[in-house]
PDB file of C-alpha atoms (C1' of nucleotides) in Angstrom:
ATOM      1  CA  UNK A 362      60.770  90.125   9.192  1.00 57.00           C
ATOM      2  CA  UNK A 363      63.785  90.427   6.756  1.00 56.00           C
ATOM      3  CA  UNK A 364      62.610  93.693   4.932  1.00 68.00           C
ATOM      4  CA  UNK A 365      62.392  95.222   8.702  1.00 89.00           C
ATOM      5  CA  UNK A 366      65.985  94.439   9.504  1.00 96.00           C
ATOM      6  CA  UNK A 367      68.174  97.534  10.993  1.00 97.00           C
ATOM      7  CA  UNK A 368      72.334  98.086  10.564  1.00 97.00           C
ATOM      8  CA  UNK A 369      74.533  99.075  12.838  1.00 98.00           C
ATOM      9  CA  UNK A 370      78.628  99.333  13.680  1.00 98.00           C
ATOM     10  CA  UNK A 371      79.971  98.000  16.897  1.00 97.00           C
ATOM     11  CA  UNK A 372      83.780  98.960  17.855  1.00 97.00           C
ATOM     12  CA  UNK A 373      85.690  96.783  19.701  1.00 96.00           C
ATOM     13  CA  UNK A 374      89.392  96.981  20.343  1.00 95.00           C
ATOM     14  CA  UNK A 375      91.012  93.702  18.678  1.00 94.00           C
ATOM     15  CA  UNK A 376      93.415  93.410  21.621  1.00 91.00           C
ATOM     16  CA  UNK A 377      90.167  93.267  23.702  1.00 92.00           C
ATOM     17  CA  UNK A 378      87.819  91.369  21.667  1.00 95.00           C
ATOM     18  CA  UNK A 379      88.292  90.443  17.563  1.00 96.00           C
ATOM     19  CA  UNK A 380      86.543  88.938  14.985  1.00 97.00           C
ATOM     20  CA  UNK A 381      88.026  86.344  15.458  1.00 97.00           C
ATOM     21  CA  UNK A 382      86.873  85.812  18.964  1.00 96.00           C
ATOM     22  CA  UNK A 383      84.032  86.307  17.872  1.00 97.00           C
ATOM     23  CA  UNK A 384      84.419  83.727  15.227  1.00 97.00           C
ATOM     24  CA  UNK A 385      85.935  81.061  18.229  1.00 97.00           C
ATOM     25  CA  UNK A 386      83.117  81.932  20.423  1.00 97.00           C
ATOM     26  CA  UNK A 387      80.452  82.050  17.467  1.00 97.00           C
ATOM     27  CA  UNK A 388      77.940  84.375  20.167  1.00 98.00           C
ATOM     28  CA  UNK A 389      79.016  86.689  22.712  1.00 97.00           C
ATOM     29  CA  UNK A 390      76.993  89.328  24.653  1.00 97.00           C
ATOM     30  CA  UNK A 391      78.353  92.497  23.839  1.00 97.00           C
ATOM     31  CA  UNK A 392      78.616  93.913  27.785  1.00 95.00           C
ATOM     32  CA  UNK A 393      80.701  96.504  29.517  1.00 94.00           C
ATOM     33  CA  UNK A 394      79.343  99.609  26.971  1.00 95.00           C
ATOM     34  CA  UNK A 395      78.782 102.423  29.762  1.00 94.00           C
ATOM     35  CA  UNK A 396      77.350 105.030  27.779  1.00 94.00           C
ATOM     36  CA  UNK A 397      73.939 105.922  26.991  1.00 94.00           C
ATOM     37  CA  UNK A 398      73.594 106.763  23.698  1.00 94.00           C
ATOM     38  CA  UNK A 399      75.453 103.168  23.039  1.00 95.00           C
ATOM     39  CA  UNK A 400      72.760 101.369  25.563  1.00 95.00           C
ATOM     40  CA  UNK A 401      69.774 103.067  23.881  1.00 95.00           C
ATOM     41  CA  UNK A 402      70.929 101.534  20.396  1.00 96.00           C
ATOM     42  CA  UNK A 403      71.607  98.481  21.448  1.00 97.00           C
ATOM     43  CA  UNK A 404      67.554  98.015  22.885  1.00 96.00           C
ATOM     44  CA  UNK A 405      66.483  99.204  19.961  1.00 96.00           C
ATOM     45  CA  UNK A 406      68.238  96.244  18.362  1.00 97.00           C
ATOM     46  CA  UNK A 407      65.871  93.110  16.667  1.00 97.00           C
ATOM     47  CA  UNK A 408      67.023  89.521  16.355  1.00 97.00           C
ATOM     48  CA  UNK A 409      68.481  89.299  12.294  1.00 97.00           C
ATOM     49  CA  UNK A 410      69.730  93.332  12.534  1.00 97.00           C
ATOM     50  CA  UNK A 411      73.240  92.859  10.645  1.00 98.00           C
ATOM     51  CA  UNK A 412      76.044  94.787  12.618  1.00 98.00           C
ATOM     52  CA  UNK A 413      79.415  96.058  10.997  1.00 98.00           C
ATOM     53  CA  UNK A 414      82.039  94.603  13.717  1.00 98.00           C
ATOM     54  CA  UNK A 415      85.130  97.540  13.998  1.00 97.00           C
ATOM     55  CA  UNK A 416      88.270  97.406  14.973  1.00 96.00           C
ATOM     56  CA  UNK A 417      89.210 100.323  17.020  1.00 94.00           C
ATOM     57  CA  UNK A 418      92.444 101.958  18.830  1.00 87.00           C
ATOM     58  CA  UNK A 419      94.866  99.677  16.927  1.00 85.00           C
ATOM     59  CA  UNK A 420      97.424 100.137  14.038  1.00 84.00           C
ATOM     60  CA  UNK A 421      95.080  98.675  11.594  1.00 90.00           C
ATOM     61  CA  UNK A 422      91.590 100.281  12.596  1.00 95.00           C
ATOM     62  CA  UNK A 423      88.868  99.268  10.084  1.00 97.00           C
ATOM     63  CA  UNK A 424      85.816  97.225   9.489  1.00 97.00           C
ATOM     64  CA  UNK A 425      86.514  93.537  10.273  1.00 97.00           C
ATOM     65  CA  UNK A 426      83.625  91.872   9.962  1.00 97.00           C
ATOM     66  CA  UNK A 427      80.236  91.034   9.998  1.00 98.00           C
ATOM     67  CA  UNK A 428      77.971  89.835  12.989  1.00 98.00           C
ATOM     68  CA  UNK A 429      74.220  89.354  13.539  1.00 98.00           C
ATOM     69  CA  UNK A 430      72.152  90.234  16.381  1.00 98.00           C
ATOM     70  CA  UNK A 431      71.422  86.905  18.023  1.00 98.00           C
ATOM     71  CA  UNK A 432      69.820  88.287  20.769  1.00 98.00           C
ATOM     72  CA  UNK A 433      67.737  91.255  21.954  1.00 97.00           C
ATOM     73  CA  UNK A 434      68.948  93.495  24.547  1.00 96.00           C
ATOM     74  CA  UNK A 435      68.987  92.176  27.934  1.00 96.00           C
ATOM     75  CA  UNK A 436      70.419  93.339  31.435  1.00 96.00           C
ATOM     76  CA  UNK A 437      73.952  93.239  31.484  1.00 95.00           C
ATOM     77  CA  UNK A 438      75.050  90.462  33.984  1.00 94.00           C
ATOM     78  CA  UNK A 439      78.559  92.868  34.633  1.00 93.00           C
ATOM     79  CA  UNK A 440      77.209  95.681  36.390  1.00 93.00           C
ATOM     80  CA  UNK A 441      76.637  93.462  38.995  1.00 92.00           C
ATOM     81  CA  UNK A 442      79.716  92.258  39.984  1.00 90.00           C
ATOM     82  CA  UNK A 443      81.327  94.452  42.633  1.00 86.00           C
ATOM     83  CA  UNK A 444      84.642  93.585  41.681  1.00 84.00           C
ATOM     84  CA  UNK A 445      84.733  93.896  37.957  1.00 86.00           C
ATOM     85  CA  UNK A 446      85.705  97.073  36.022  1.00 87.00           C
ATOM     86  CA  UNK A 447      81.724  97.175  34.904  1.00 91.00           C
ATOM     87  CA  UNK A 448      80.067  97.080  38.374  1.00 90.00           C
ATOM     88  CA  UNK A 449      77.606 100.027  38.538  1.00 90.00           C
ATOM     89  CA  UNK A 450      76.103 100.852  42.065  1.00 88.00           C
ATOM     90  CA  UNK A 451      72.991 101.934  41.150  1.00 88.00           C
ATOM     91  CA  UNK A 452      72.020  99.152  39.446  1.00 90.00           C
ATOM     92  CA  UNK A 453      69.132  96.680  41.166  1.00 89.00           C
ATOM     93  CA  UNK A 454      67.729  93.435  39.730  1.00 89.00           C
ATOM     94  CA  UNK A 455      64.658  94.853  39.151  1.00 89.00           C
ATOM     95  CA  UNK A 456      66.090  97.962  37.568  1.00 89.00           C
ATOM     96  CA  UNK A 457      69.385  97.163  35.818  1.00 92.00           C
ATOM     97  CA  UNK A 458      70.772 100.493  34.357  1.00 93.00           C
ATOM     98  CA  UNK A 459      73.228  98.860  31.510  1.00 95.00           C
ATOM     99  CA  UNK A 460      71.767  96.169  29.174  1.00 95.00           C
ATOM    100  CA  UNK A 461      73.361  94.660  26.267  1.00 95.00           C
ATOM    101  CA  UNK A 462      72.520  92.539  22.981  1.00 97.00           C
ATOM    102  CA  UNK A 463      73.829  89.053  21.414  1.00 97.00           C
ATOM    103  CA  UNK A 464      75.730  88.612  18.256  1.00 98.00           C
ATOM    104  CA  UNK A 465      76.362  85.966  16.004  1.00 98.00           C
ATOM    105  CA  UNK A 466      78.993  85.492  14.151  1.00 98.00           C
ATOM    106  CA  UNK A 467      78.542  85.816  10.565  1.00 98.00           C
ATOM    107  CA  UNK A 468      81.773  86.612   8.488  1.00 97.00           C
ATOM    108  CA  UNK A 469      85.179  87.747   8.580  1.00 97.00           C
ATOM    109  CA  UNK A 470      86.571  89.954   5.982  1.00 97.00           C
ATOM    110  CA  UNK A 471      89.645  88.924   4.070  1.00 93.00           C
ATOM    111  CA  UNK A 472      90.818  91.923   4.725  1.00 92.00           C
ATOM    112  CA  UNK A 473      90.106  94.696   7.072  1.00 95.00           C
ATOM    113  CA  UNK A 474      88.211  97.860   5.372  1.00 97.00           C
ATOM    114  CA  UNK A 475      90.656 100.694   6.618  1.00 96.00           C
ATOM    115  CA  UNK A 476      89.423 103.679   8.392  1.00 96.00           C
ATOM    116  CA  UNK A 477      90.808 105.854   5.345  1.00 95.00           C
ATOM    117  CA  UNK A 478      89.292 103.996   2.980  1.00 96.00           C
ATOM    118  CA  UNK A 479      85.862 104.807   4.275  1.00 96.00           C
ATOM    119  CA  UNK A 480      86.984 108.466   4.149  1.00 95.00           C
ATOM    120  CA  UNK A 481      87.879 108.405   0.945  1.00 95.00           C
ATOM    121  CA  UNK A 482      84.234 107.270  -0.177  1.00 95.00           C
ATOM    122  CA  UNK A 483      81.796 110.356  -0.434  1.00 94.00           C
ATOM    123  CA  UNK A 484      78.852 107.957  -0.327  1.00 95.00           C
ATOM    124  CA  UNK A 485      79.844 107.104   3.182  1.00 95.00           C
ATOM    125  CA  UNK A 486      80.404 110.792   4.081  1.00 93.00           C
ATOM    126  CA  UNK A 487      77.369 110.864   6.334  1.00 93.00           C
ATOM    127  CA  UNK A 488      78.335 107.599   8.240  1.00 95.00           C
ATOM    128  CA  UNK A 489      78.109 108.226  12.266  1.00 95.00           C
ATOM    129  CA  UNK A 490      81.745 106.849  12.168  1.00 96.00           C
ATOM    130  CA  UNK A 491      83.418 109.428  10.093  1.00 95.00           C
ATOM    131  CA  UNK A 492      81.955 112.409  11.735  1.00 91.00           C
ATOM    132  CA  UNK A 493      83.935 113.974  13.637  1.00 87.00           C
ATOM    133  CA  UNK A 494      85.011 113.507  16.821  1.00 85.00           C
ATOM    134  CA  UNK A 495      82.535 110.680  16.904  1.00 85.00           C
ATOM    135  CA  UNK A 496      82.952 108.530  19.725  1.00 91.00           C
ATOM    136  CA  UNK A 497      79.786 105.904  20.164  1.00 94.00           C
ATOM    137  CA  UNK A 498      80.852 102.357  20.550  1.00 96.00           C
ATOM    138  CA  UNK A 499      77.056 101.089  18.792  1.00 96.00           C
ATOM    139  CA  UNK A 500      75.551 103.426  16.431  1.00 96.00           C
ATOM    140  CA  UNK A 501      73.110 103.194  13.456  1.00 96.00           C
ATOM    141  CA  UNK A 502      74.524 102.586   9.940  1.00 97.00           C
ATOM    142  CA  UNK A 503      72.004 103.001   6.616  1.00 96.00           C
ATOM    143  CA  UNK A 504      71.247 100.094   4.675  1.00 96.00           C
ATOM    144  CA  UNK A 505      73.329 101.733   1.496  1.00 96.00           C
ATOM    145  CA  UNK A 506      75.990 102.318   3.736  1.00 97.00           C
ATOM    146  CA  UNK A 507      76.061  99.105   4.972  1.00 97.00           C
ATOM    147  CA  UNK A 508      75.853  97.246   1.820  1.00 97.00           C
ATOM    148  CA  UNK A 509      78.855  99.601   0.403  1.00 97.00           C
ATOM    149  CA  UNK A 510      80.867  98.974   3.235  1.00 97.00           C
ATOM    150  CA  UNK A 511      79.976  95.079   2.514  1.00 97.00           C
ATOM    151  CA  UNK A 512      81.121  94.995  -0.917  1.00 97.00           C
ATOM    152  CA  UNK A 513      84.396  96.805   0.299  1.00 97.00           C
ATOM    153  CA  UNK A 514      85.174  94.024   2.143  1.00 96.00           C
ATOM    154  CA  UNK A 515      84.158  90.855  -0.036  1.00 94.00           C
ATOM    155  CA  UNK A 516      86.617  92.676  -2.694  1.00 87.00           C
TER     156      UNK A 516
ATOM    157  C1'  DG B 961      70.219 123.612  36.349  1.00 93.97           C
ATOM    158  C1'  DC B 962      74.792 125.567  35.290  1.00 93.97           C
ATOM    159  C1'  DC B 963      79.343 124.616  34.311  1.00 93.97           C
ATOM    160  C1'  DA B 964      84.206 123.478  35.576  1.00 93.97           C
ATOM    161  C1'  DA B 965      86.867 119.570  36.376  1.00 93.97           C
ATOM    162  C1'  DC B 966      87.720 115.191  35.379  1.00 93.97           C
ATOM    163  C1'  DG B 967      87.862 110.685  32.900  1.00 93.97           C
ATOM    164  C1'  DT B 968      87.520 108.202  28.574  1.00 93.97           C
ATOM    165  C1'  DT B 969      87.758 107.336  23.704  1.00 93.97           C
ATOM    166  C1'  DG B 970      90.234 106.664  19.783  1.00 93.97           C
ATOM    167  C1'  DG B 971      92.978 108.488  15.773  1.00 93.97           C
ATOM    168  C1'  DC B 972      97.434 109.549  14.830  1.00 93.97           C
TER     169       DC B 972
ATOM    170  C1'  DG C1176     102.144 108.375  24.228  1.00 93.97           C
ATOM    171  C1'  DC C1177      99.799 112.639  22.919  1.00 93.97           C
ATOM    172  C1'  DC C1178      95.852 115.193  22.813  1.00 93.97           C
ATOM    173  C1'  DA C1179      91.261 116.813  21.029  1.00 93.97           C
ATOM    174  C1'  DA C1180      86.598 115.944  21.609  1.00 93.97           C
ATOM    175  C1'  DC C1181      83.171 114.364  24.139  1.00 93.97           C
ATOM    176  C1'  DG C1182      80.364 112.443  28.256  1.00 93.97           C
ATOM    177  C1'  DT C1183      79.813 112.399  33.150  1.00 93.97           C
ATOM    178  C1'  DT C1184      80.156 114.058  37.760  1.00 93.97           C
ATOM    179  C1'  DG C1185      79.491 116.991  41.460  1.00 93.97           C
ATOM    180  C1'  DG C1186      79.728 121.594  43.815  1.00 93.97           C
ATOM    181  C1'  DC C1187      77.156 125.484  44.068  1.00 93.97           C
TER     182       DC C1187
END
DNA sequence: GCCAACGTTGGC
DNA sequence: GCCAACGTTGGC
């Protein structure tokens, strides 16, 4: 239901994973997040939720993009493999411990919406993201802030 | 259950 | 590459 749909921000480092491998793929599962907080967001995640896709630890951090959740959160198929950086030992099939969700691309951003130019916005004061020494990968974004951020970008 | 030590994140 | 802030781990 469209009027039920939820926003959030997902960082990503570019050199790791971009918009635009995100545009070449079109869907990716977004595995390997190893922190709760990050994991309880994403399962709270609905199919149609739009996500603000961030570019993080680079020389040009800022909002990149837009994707869509394509998928809802499901166990995530790297904890299980011993010899990748994601395996987690306690996981089981029947009780996976890390779980992730699916998203779509949906649009790349002529240009990226630079950390400091959120900052300089006091409507986007209260944004998880510019908190400080906020560190979650996923977190919730308001609709007002998402829309803002939005326009930013189409500019 | 406390808390010090350690590892990670991420802006600069 | 530095380092502050935070989350996690593990000894007690």
């Amino acid at each position: 239901m469209e009027s039920n749909v939820q926003f959030w921000l997902m960082k990503s480092e570019p050199e790791v994973y971009s918009i635009d491998h995100l545009q070449r793929d079109g869907v990716t599962s977004w595995n390997g997040v190893r922190n709760y907080q990050a994991r309880n967001f994403m399962k709270a995640m609905k199919v149609g939720d739009r996500v603000l896709f961030y570019h993080s630890s680079t020389g040009n951090t800022g909002v990149a993009g837009i994707a869509e959740v394509s998928a809802a959160a499901h166990p995530d198929a790297t904890q299980y493999d011993k010899k990748g950086e994601y395996f987690e030992p306690r996981a089981t099939k029947d009780k996976p411990v890390w779980e992730c969700a699916d998203v779509r691309f949906v649009e790349k951003f002529r240009n990226i919406v630079p950390l400091a130019a959120l900052r300089a916005r006091a409507e986007l004061k209260s944004m998880v993201l510019l908190k400080p020494g906020s560190r979650l990968s996923v977190q919730p974004v308001e609709k007002g802030h998402y829309d803002l951020v939005l326009a930013m970008g189409r500019k």
